[in-house]
mmCIF file of C-alpha atoms in Angstrom:
data_model
loop_
_atom_site.group_PDB
_atom_site.id
_atom_site.type_symbol
_atom_site.label_atom_id
_atom_site.label_comp_id
_atom_site.label_asym_id
_atom_site.label_seq_id
_atom_site.Cartn_x
_atom_site.Cartn_y
_atom_site.Cartn_z
ATOM 1 C CA MET A 263 -7.836 68.005 -10.729
ATOM 2 C CA THR A 264 -9.595 67.431 -7.409
ATOM 3 C CA THR A 265 -11.502 64.462 -8.841
ATOM 4 C CA LEU A 266 -8.286 62.838 -10.086
ATOM 5 C CA ALA A 267 -6.557 63.277 -6.708
ATOM 6 C CA SER A 268 -9.503 61.830 -4.800
ATOM 7 C CA SER A 269 -9.722 58.808 -7.120
ATOM 8 C CA VAL A 270 -6.002 58.115 -6.757
ATOM 9 C CA SER A 271 -6.139 58.307 -2.970
ATOM 10 C CA ALA A 272 -9.183 56.034 -2.904
ATOM 11 C CA ALA A 273 -7.523 53.291 -4.991
ATOM 12 C CA PRO A 274 -6.537 50.453 -2.603
ATOM 13 C CA ASP A 275 -3.546 49.339 -4.709
ATOM 14 C CA LEU A 276 -1.909 52.786 -4.406
ATOM 15 C CA ASP A 277 -2.382 53.038 -0.642
ATOM 16 C CA PRO A 278 0.991 52.289 1.031
ATOM 17 C CA GLY A 279 -0.713 50.970 4.139
ATOM 18 C CA ALA A 280 -3.072 48.586 2.355
ATOM 19 C CA PRO A 281 -2.101 44.881 2.190
ATOM 20 C CA ARG A 282 -0.760 43.739 -1.166
ATOM 21 C CA ARG A 283 -3.001 41.421 -3.103
ATOM 22 C CA ARG A 284 -1.324 38.246 -4.292
ATOM 23 C CA VAL A 285 -1.402 37.847 -8.036
ATOM 24 C CA PRO A 286 -2.940 34.427 -8.716
ATOM 25 C CA GLY A 287 -0.794 32.052 -10.703
ATOM 26 C CA ARG A 288 2.461 33.933 -10.178
ATOM 27 C CA THR A 289 4.150 31.191 -8.122
ATOM 28 C CA ALA A 290 1.795 28.275 -8.809
ATOM 29 C CA TRP A 291 3.968 27.018 -11.665
ATOM 30 C CA LEU A 292 6.768 25.864 -9.335
ATOM 31 C CA PRO A 293 4.826 23.252 -7.296
ATOM 32 C CA THR A 294 2.991 22.236 -10.473
ATOM 33 C CA ALA A 295 6.295 21.653 -12.242
ATOM 34 C CA VAL A 296 7.663 19.655 -9.309
ATOM 35 C CA LEU A 297 4.538 17.475 -9.220
ATOM 36 C CA PHE A 298 4.705 17.018 -12.988
ATOM 37 C CA LEU A 299 8.327 15.866 -12.818
ATOM 38 C CA GLY A 300 7.481 13.524 -9.946
ATOM 39 C CA ALA A 301 4.613 12.041 -11.928
ATOM 40 C CA ILE A 302 6.902 11.451 -14.919
ATOM 41 C CA TYR A 303 9.487 9.796 -12.670
ATOM 42 C CA CYS A 304 6.864 7.429 -11.226
ATOM 43 C CA LEU A 305 5.009 6.662 -14.455
ATOM 44 C CA LEU A 306 7.999 6.233 -16.765
ATOM 45 C CA PRO A 307 8.712 2.622 -15.641
ATOM 46 C CA VAL A 308 5.013 1.801 -16.039
ATOM 47 C CA ALA A 309 5.088 3.201 -19.562
ATOM 48 C CA TRP A 310 8.114 1.033 -20.335
ATOM 49 C CA VAL A 311 6.323 -2.069 -19.023
ATOM 50 C CA LEU A 312 3.282 -1.255 -21.156
ATOM 51 C CA ALA A 313 5.429 -0.880 -24.268
ATOM 52 C CA ALA A 314 7.733 -3.835 -23.582
ATOM 53 C CA SER A 315 4.856 -6.228 -22.910
ATOM 54 C CA THR A 316 3.662 -5.747 -26.502
ATOM 55 C CA LYS A 317 6.976 -6.853 -28.024
ATOM 56 C CA SER A 318 8.367 -10.252 -28.853
ATOM 57 C CA GLY A 319 11.575 -11.526 -27.317
ATOM 58 C CA SER A 320 13.520 -10.748 -30.483
ATOM 59 C CA SER A 321 12.323 -7.152 -30.774
ATOM 60 C CA LEU A 322 12.473 -6.278 -27.082
ATOM 61 C CA PHE A 323 16.096 -5.127 -27.221
ATOM 62 C CA THR A 324 16.319 -4.146 -30.887
ATOM 63 C CA THR A 325 13.550 -1.535 -31.184
ATOM 64 C CA PHE A 326 13.000 1.854 -29.595
ATOM 65 C CA THR A 327 12.350 1.507 -25.849
ATOM 66 C CA PHE A 328 8.883 3.076 -25.773
ATOM 67 C CA ALA A 329 7.751 1.969 -29.212
ATOM 68 C CA PRO A 330 4.801 -0.450 -28.887
ATOM 69 C CA GLY A 331 4.669 -3.775 -30.681
ATOM 70 C CA GLY A 332 1.923 -6.164 -31.670
ATOM 71 C CA ASP A 333 2.709 -9.326 -29.694
ATOM 72 C CA LEU A 334 0.792 -8.697 -26.479
ATOM 73 C CA LEU A 335 -1.728 -11.489 -27.069
ATOM 74 C CA ASP A 336 1.041 -13.920 -27.987
ATOM 75 C CA ASN A 337 2.911 -13.017 -24.803
ATOM 76 C CA LEU A 338 -0.226 -13.532 -22.720
ATOM 77 C CA ALA A 339 -0.810 -16.916 -24.352
ATOM 78 C CA GLU A 340 2.763 -17.975 -23.684
ATOM 79 C CA LEU A 341 2.518 -16.717 -20.110
ATOM 80 C CA SER A 342 -0.645 -18.744 -19.544
ATOM 81 C CA SER A 343 0.663 -21.921 -21.128
ATOM 82 C CA GLY A 344 4.098 -21.909 -19.540
ATOM 83 C CA GLY A 345 4.464 -24.487 -16.773
ATOM 84 C CA ASP A 346 0.836 -25.608 -17.163
ATOM 85 C CA GLY A 347 -0.422 -22.183 -16.145
ATOM 86 C CA ILE A 348 1.808 -21.870 -13.076
ATOM 87 C CA TYR A 349 1.759 -18.056 -13.373
ATOM 88 C CA TRP A 350 -1.931 -17.891 -12.468
ATOM 89 C CA ARG A 351 -1.188 -20.094 -9.467
ATOM 90 C CA TRP A 352 1.458 -17.595 -8.408
ATOM 91 C CA LEU A 353 -0.996 -14.751 -8.874
ATOM 92 C CA ALA A 354 -3.621 -16.567 -6.780
ATOM 93 C CA ASN A 355 -1.009 -17.163 -4.077
ATOM 94 C CA SER A 356 -0.195 -13.446 -4.014
ATOM 95 C CA LEU A 357 -3.893 -12.628 -3.685
ATOM 96 C CA LEU A 358 -4.114 -15.078 -0.789
ATOM 97 C CA TYR A 359 -1.040 -13.765 0.992
ATOM 98 C CA ALA A 360 -1.851 -10.085 0.478
ATOM 99 C CA GLY A 361 -5.643 -10.320 0.893
ATOM 100 C CA VAL A 362 -5.788 -12.499 4.006
ATOM 101 C CA GLY A 363 -2.649 -10.967 5.491
ATOM 102 C CA GLY A 364 -3.889 -7.428 4.846
ATOM 103 C CA MET A 365 -7.319 -8.080 6.393
ATOM 104 C CA LEU A 366 -5.865 -9.791 9.477
ATOM 105 C CA SER A 367 -3.279 -7.044 9.836
ATOM 106 C CA ALA A 368 -5.947 -4.321 9.587
ATOM 107 C CA LEU A 369 -8.074 -6.098 12.224
ATOM 108 C CA VAL A 370 -5.157 -6.598 14.625
ATOM 109 C CA SER A 371 -3.946 -3.047 14.024
ATOM 110 C CA GLY A 372 -7.429 -1.642 14.642
ATOM 111 C CA LEU A 373 -7.897 -3.540 17.880
ATOM 112 C CA SER A 374 -4.391 -2.729 19.109
ATOM 113 C CA GLY A 375 -4.612 0.929 18.119
ATOM 114 C CA TYR A 376 -8.026 1.303 19.751
ATOM 115 C CA THR A 377 -6.735 -0.288 22.956
ATOM 116 C CA LEU A 378 -3.672 1.957 23.094
ATOM 117 C CA ALA A 379 -5.773 5.063 22.397
ATOM 118 C CA LYS A 380 -8.775 4.514 24.686
ATOM 119 C CA PHE A 381 -7.522 2.467 27.648
ATOM 120 C CA ARG A 382 -5.214 3.454 30.475
ATOM 121 C CA PHE A 383 -3.006 0.677 31.794
ATOM 122 C CA PRO A 384 0.556 0.333 33.126
ATOM 123 C CA GLY A 385 3.179 0.170 30.432
ATOM 124 C CA ARG A 386 1.018 1.703 27.711
ATOM 125 C CA SER A 387 3.583 4.358 26.814
ATOM 126 C CA THR A 388 6.374 1.781 26.806
ATOM 127 C CA ILE A 389 4.455 -0.478 24.418
ATOM 128 C CA PHE A 390 3.746 2.443 22.116
ATOM 129 C CA ASN A 391 7.408 3.510 22.122
ATOM 130 C CA VAL A 392 8.465 -0.043 21.273
ATOM 131 C CA LEU A 393 6.018 0.024 18.357
ATOM 132 C CA LEU A 394 7.504 3.285 17.148
ATOM 133 C CA ALA A 395 10.941 1.688 17.292
ATOM 134 C CA GLY A 396 9.562 -1.263 15.312
ATOM 135 C CA VAL A 397 8.529 1.096 12.525
ATOM 136 C CA LEU A 398 12.193 1.995 12.054
ATOM 137 C CA VAL A 399 13.342 -1.632 11.735
ATOM 138 C CA PRO A 400 13.605 -2.726 8.076
ATOM 139 C CA GLY A 401 11.659 -5.853 7.272
ATOM 140 C CA VAL A 402 14.711 -7.291 5.513
ATOM 141 C CA THR A 403 16.518 -7.699 8.825
ATOM 142 C CA LEU A 404 13.663 -9.803 10.245
ATOM 143 C CA ALA A 405 13.435 -12.388 7.459
ATOM 144 C CA ILE A 406 16.185 -14.707 8.722
ATOM 145 C CA PRO A 407 15.104 -14.630 12.432
ATOM 146 C CA GLN A 408 11.515 -15.291 11.356
ATOM 147 C CA TYR A 409 12.668 -18.218 9.239
ATOM 148 C CA LEU A 410 14.572 -19.724 12.159
ATOM 149 C CA LEU A 411 11.580 -19.329 14.493
ATOM 150 C CA LEU A 412 9.108 -20.882 12.067
ATOM 151 C CA ALA A 413 11.551 -23.666 11.211
ATOM 152 C CA LYS A 414 11.506 -24.673 14.882
ATOM 153 C CA VAL A 415 7.769 -25.390 14.681
ATOM 154 C CA GLY A 416 7.841 -26.878 11.180
ATOM 155 C CA LEU A 417 5.920 -24.123 9.373
ATOM 156 C CA THR A 418 8.458 -23.279 6.688
ATOM 157 C CA ASP A 419 7.419 -23.963 3.092
ATOM 158 C CA THR A 420 3.768 -23.489 4.050
ATOM 159 C CA TYR A 421 1.297 -20.679 3.458
ATOM 160 C CA TRP A 422 1.462 -19.852 7.166
ATOM 161 C CA SER A 423 5.163 -19.018 6.897
ATOM 162 C CA VAL A 424 4.253 -15.967 4.805
ATOM 163 C CA LEU A 425 0.917 -15.123 6.429
ATOM 164 C CA LEU A 426 1.951 -15.139 10.100
ATOM 165 C CA PRO A 427 4.808 -12.577 9.834
ATOM 166 C CA SER A 428 2.511 -10.315 7.789
ATOM 167 C CA ILE A 429 -0.200 -9.993 10.437
ATOM 168 C CA ILE A 430 1.705 -7.700 12.806
ATOM 169 C CA SER A 431 2.440 -4.297 11.321
ATOM 170 C CA PRO A 432 3.958 -1.716 13.721
ATOM 171 C CA TYR A 433 3.207 1.066 11.270
ATOM 172 C CA GLY A 434 -0.398 -0.097 10.925
ATOM 173 C CA ILE A 435 -0.851 -0.163 14.703
ATOM 174 C CA TYR A 436 0.639 3.317 14.921
ATOM 175 C CA LEU A 437 -1.766 4.668 12.291
ATOM 176 C CA ALA A 438 -4.742 2.933 13.927
ATOM 177 C CA ARG A 439 -3.838 4.350 17.324
ATOM 178 C CA ILE A 440 -3.611 7.917 15.971
ATOM 179 C CA TYR A 441 -6.846 7.504 14.032
ATOM 180 C CA ALA A 442 -8.772 5.952 16.937
ATOM 181 C CA ALA A 443 -7.717 8.779 19.250
ATOM 182 C CA ALA A 444 -9.131 11.346 16.809
ATOM 183 C CA ALA A 445 -12.120 9.540 15.308
ATOM 184 C CA VAL A 446 -13.712 7.739 18.273
ATOM 185 C CA PRO A 447 -15.085 10.204 20.871
ATOM 186 C CA ASP A 448 -14.774 9.201 24.523
ATOM 187 C CA THR A 449 -18.360 10.334 25.095
ATOM 188 C CA VAL A 450 -19.654 7.735 22.632
ATOM 189 C CA ILE A 451 -17.724 4.978 24.387
ATOM 190 C CA GLU A 452 -18.986 6.070 27.808
ATOM 191 C CA ALA A 453 -22.558 6.179 26.518
ATOM 192 C CA ALA A 454 -22.209 2.616 25.208
ATOM 193 C CA ARG A 455 -20.808 1.460 28.545
ATOM 194 C CA THR A 456 -23.695 3.149 30.339
ATOM 195 C CA ASP A 457 -26.113 1.173 28.165
ATOM 196 C CA GLY A 458 -24.428 -2.030 29.344
ATOM 197 C CA ALA A 459 -22.409 -2.924 26.244
ATOM 198 C CA GLY A 460 -19.249 -4.971 26.715
ATOM 199 C CA GLU A 461 -15.856 -3.832 25.513
ATOM 200 C CA PHE A 462 -15.695 -6.176 22.521
ATOM 201 C CA ARG A 463 -19.201 -5.160 21.491
ATOM 202 C CA ILE A 464 -18.259 -1.486 21.781
ATOM 203 C CA PHE A 465 -15.250 -2.073 19.566
ATOM 204 C CA GLY A 466 -17.128 -4.131 16.986
ATOM 205 C CA GLN A 467 -20.343 -2.104 16.737
ATOM 206 C CA VAL A 468 -19.280 1.412 17.746
ATOM 207 C CA ALA A 469 -15.557 2.000 17.268
ATOM 208 C CA LEU A 470 -14.928 -0.196 14.235
ATOM 209 C CA PRO A 471 -17.388 1.618 11.906
ATOM 210 C CA MET A 472 -15.901 4.951 12.972
ATOM 211 C CA MET A 473 -12.386 3.694 12.279
ATOM 212 C CA LEU A 474 -13.244 2.162 8.906
ATOM 213 C CA PRO A 475 -11.591 4.822 6.670
ATOM 214 C CA GLY A 476 -8.368 4.546 8.666
ATOM 215 C CA LEU A 477 -8.417 0.745 8.640
ATOM 216 C CA VAL A 478 -8.993 0.739 4.885
ATOM 217 C CA THR A 479 -5.782 2.756 4.572
ATOM 218 C CA VAL A 480 -3.951 0.288 6.821
ATOM 219 C CA PHE A 481 -5.287 -2.598 4.734
ATOM 220 C CA LEU A 482 -4.185 -0.994 1.471
ATOM 221 C CA PHE A 483 -0.687 -0.233 2.786
ATOM 222 C CA GLN A 484 -0.278 -3.764 4.097
ATOM 223 C CA PHE A 485 -1.744 -5.330 0.953
ATOM 224 C CA VAL A 486 0.752 -3.491 -1.253
ATOM 225 C CA ALA A 487 3.628 -4.303 1.128
ATOM 226 C CA ILE A 488 2.821 -8.032 1.139
ATOM 227 C CA TRP A 489 2.158 -8.089 -2.611
ATOM 228 C CA ASN A 490 5.555 -6.530 -3.351
ATOM 229 C CA ASN A 491 7.428 -8.484 -0.687
ATOM 230 C CA PHE A 492 10.125 -10.652 -2.175
ATOM 231 C CA LEU A 493 12.659 -11.633 0.481
ATOM 232 C CA LEU A 494 10.294 -13.197 3.022
ATOM 233 C CA PRO A 495 8.587 -15.678 0.629
ATOM 234 C CA PHE A 496 11.920 -16.261 -1.115
ATOM 235 C CA VAL A 497 13.407 -17.393 2.203
ATOM 236 C CA MET A 498 10.349 -19.240 3.519
ATOM 237 C CA ILE A 499 9.005 -21.037 0.421
ATOM 238 C CA SER A 500 10.829 -23.691 -1.573
ATOM 239 C CA SER A 501 7.914 -25.246 -3.520
ATOM 240 C CA ASP A 502 7.077 -23.674 -6.874
ATOM 241 C CA GLY A 503 3.348 -24.113 -6.301
ATOM 242 C CA ARG A 504 3.400 -21.836 -3.238
ATOM 243 C CA PHE A 505 5.440 -19.014 -4.755
ATOM 244 C CA PRO A 506 3.889 -15.546 -4.909
ATOM 245 C CA VAL A 507 4.099 -13.721 -8.191
ATOM 246 C CA THR A 508 7.243 -11.791 -7.180
ATOM 247 C CA VAL A 509 9.303 -14.924 -6.518
ATOM 248 C CA GLY A 510 7.764 -16.755 -9.475
ATOM 249 C CA LEU A 511 8.710 -14.006 -11.915
ATOM 250 C CA PHE A 512 12.204 -13.984 -10.434
ATOM 251 C CA THR A 513 12.609 -17.660 -11.275
ATOM 252 C CA LEU A 514 11.441 -16.970 -14.831
ATOM 253 C CA LEU A 515 13.877 -14.073 -15.067
ATOM 254 C CA ASN A 516 16.737 -16.382 -14.092
ATOM 255 C CA GLN A 517 15.699 -18.782 -16.831
ATOM 256 C CA GLY A 518 15.734 -15.856 -19.256
ATOM 257 C CA GLN A 519 19.521 -15.759 -19.021
ATOM 258 C CA THR A 520 19.601 -18.939 -21.083
ATOM 259 C CA VAL A 521 16.310 -18.401 -22.966
ATOM 260 C CA PRO A 522 16.149 -14.684 -23.906
ATOM 261 C CA ALA A 523 12.634 -15.093 -25.311
ATOM 262 C CA LEU A 524 11.348 -15.398 -21.737
ATOM 263 C CA TYR A 525 12.162 -11.759 -21.002
ATOM 264 C CA SER A 526 9.061 -10.552 -22.839
ATOM 265 C CA VAL A 527 6.982 -13.129 -20.958
ATOM 266 C CA VAL A 528 8.352 -11.873 -17.635
ATOM 267 C CA VAL A 529 7.542 -8.269 -18.556
ATOM 268 C CA THR A 530 4.007 -9.308 -19.514
ATOM 269 C CA GLY A 531 3.667 -11.057 -16.152
ATOM 270 C CA VAL A 532 4.755 -7.849 -14.435
ATOM 271 C CA LEU A 533 2.084 -5.922 -16.323
ATOM 272 C CA VAL A 534 -0.634 -8.374 -15.300
ATOM 273 C CA SER A 535 0.534 -8.282 -11.671
ATOM 274 C CA ILE A 536 0.000 -4.499 -11.555
ATOM 275 C CA LEU A 537 -3.668 -4.725 -12.505
ATOM 276 C CA PRO A 538 -4.967 -6.080 -9.131
ATOM 277 C CA LEU A 539 -3.271 -3.195 -7.308
ATOM 278 C CA ILE A 540 -4.885 -0.631 -9.611
ATOM 279 C CA ALA A 541 -8.285 -2.286 -9.241
ATOM 280 C CA LEU A 542 -7.949 -2.391 -5.453
ATOM 281 C CA PHE A 543 -7.036 1.280 -5.259
ATOM 282 C CA LEU A 544 -9.987 2.300 -7.428
ATOM 283 C CA LEU A 545 -12.310 0.115 -5.363
ATOM 284 C CA LEU A 546 -11.230 1.367 -1.943
ATOM 285 C CA GLN A 547 -10.663 5.062 -2.608
ATOM 286 C CA ARG A 548 -14.347 5.811 -1.936
ATOM 287 C CA TYR A 549 -13.754 5.027 1.750
ATOM 288 C CA TRP A 550 -11.268 7.850 2.158
ATOM 289 C CA ARG A 551 -12.306 11.273 3.402
ATOM 290 C CA LEU A 552 -10.581 14.621 3.236
ATOM 291 C CA ASP A 553 -11.759 15.365 6.751
ATOM 292 C CA LEU A 554 -10.899 12.157 8.573
ATOM 293 C CA VAL A 555 -12.542 13.024 11.881
ATOM 294 C CA SER A 556 -15.881 14.213 10.516
ATOM 295 C CA GLY A 557 -15.926 11.493 7.908
ATOM 296 C CA ALA A 558 -15.347 8.789 10.514
ATOM 297 C CA VAL A 559 -18.038 10.106 12.879
ATOM 298 C CA LYS A 560 -20.546 10.277 10.021
ATOM 299 C CA GLY A 561 -19.657 6.714 9.027
#
């Protein structure tokens, strides 16, 4: 009897004052279910594009939505031959707009964010607050004013009319400023200044490598934003040969109202246009770190 009483009193689960141990897996199903539903919501349109791109124009609207077909190669051949291969020109234009615009935007954002984080000058807080306000302004509202400004200098219907507005990204500057403040130690900058390095050399050889993971994120965000942008090139560009893939597919979709067979070609073009984004994400994800500060200092 004494042995039983002592064993009961020694058991931590029966002690009223002992902290209760959390049973693993009891509440983990709720966030898992929410994430699973979110993944389905995001991937369902992609699954439809994958299935629809394998169907002919006649079977696109007569078969089950997610049932695959066997006309993918025919759709790709028709996409390539239509308009003397104009689709690949549109895709190359999108790569130009998004690639060059994303790199220039990441560079400008990095330099601006580093300056706002590491230098003290009059009006710094005001400039940063204006940038924060710029984050809240939808890009749609700026398309017409940008068109009017570029029309004054004769740059509409040129590649510059899409590239120039894409260079400045208030959100990218904001991210670069936050990242530079955390990832670039002041002691490293002071040591470089003591060694006689100039400010541009400090930024290029000291701060820029430390900020690389953050700037890769800025580049990816801006690349995707420019790639998916429709209104700005739609307003700025009037020549078919300078269209990005978004505007080009829109013109094909309008033609599909009179030629229903083009719908399957448009869906196939959408599928092909997703592939560069997937490849870019897989290529750049190795630059990201879970611990941004330590990862940047090690870089």
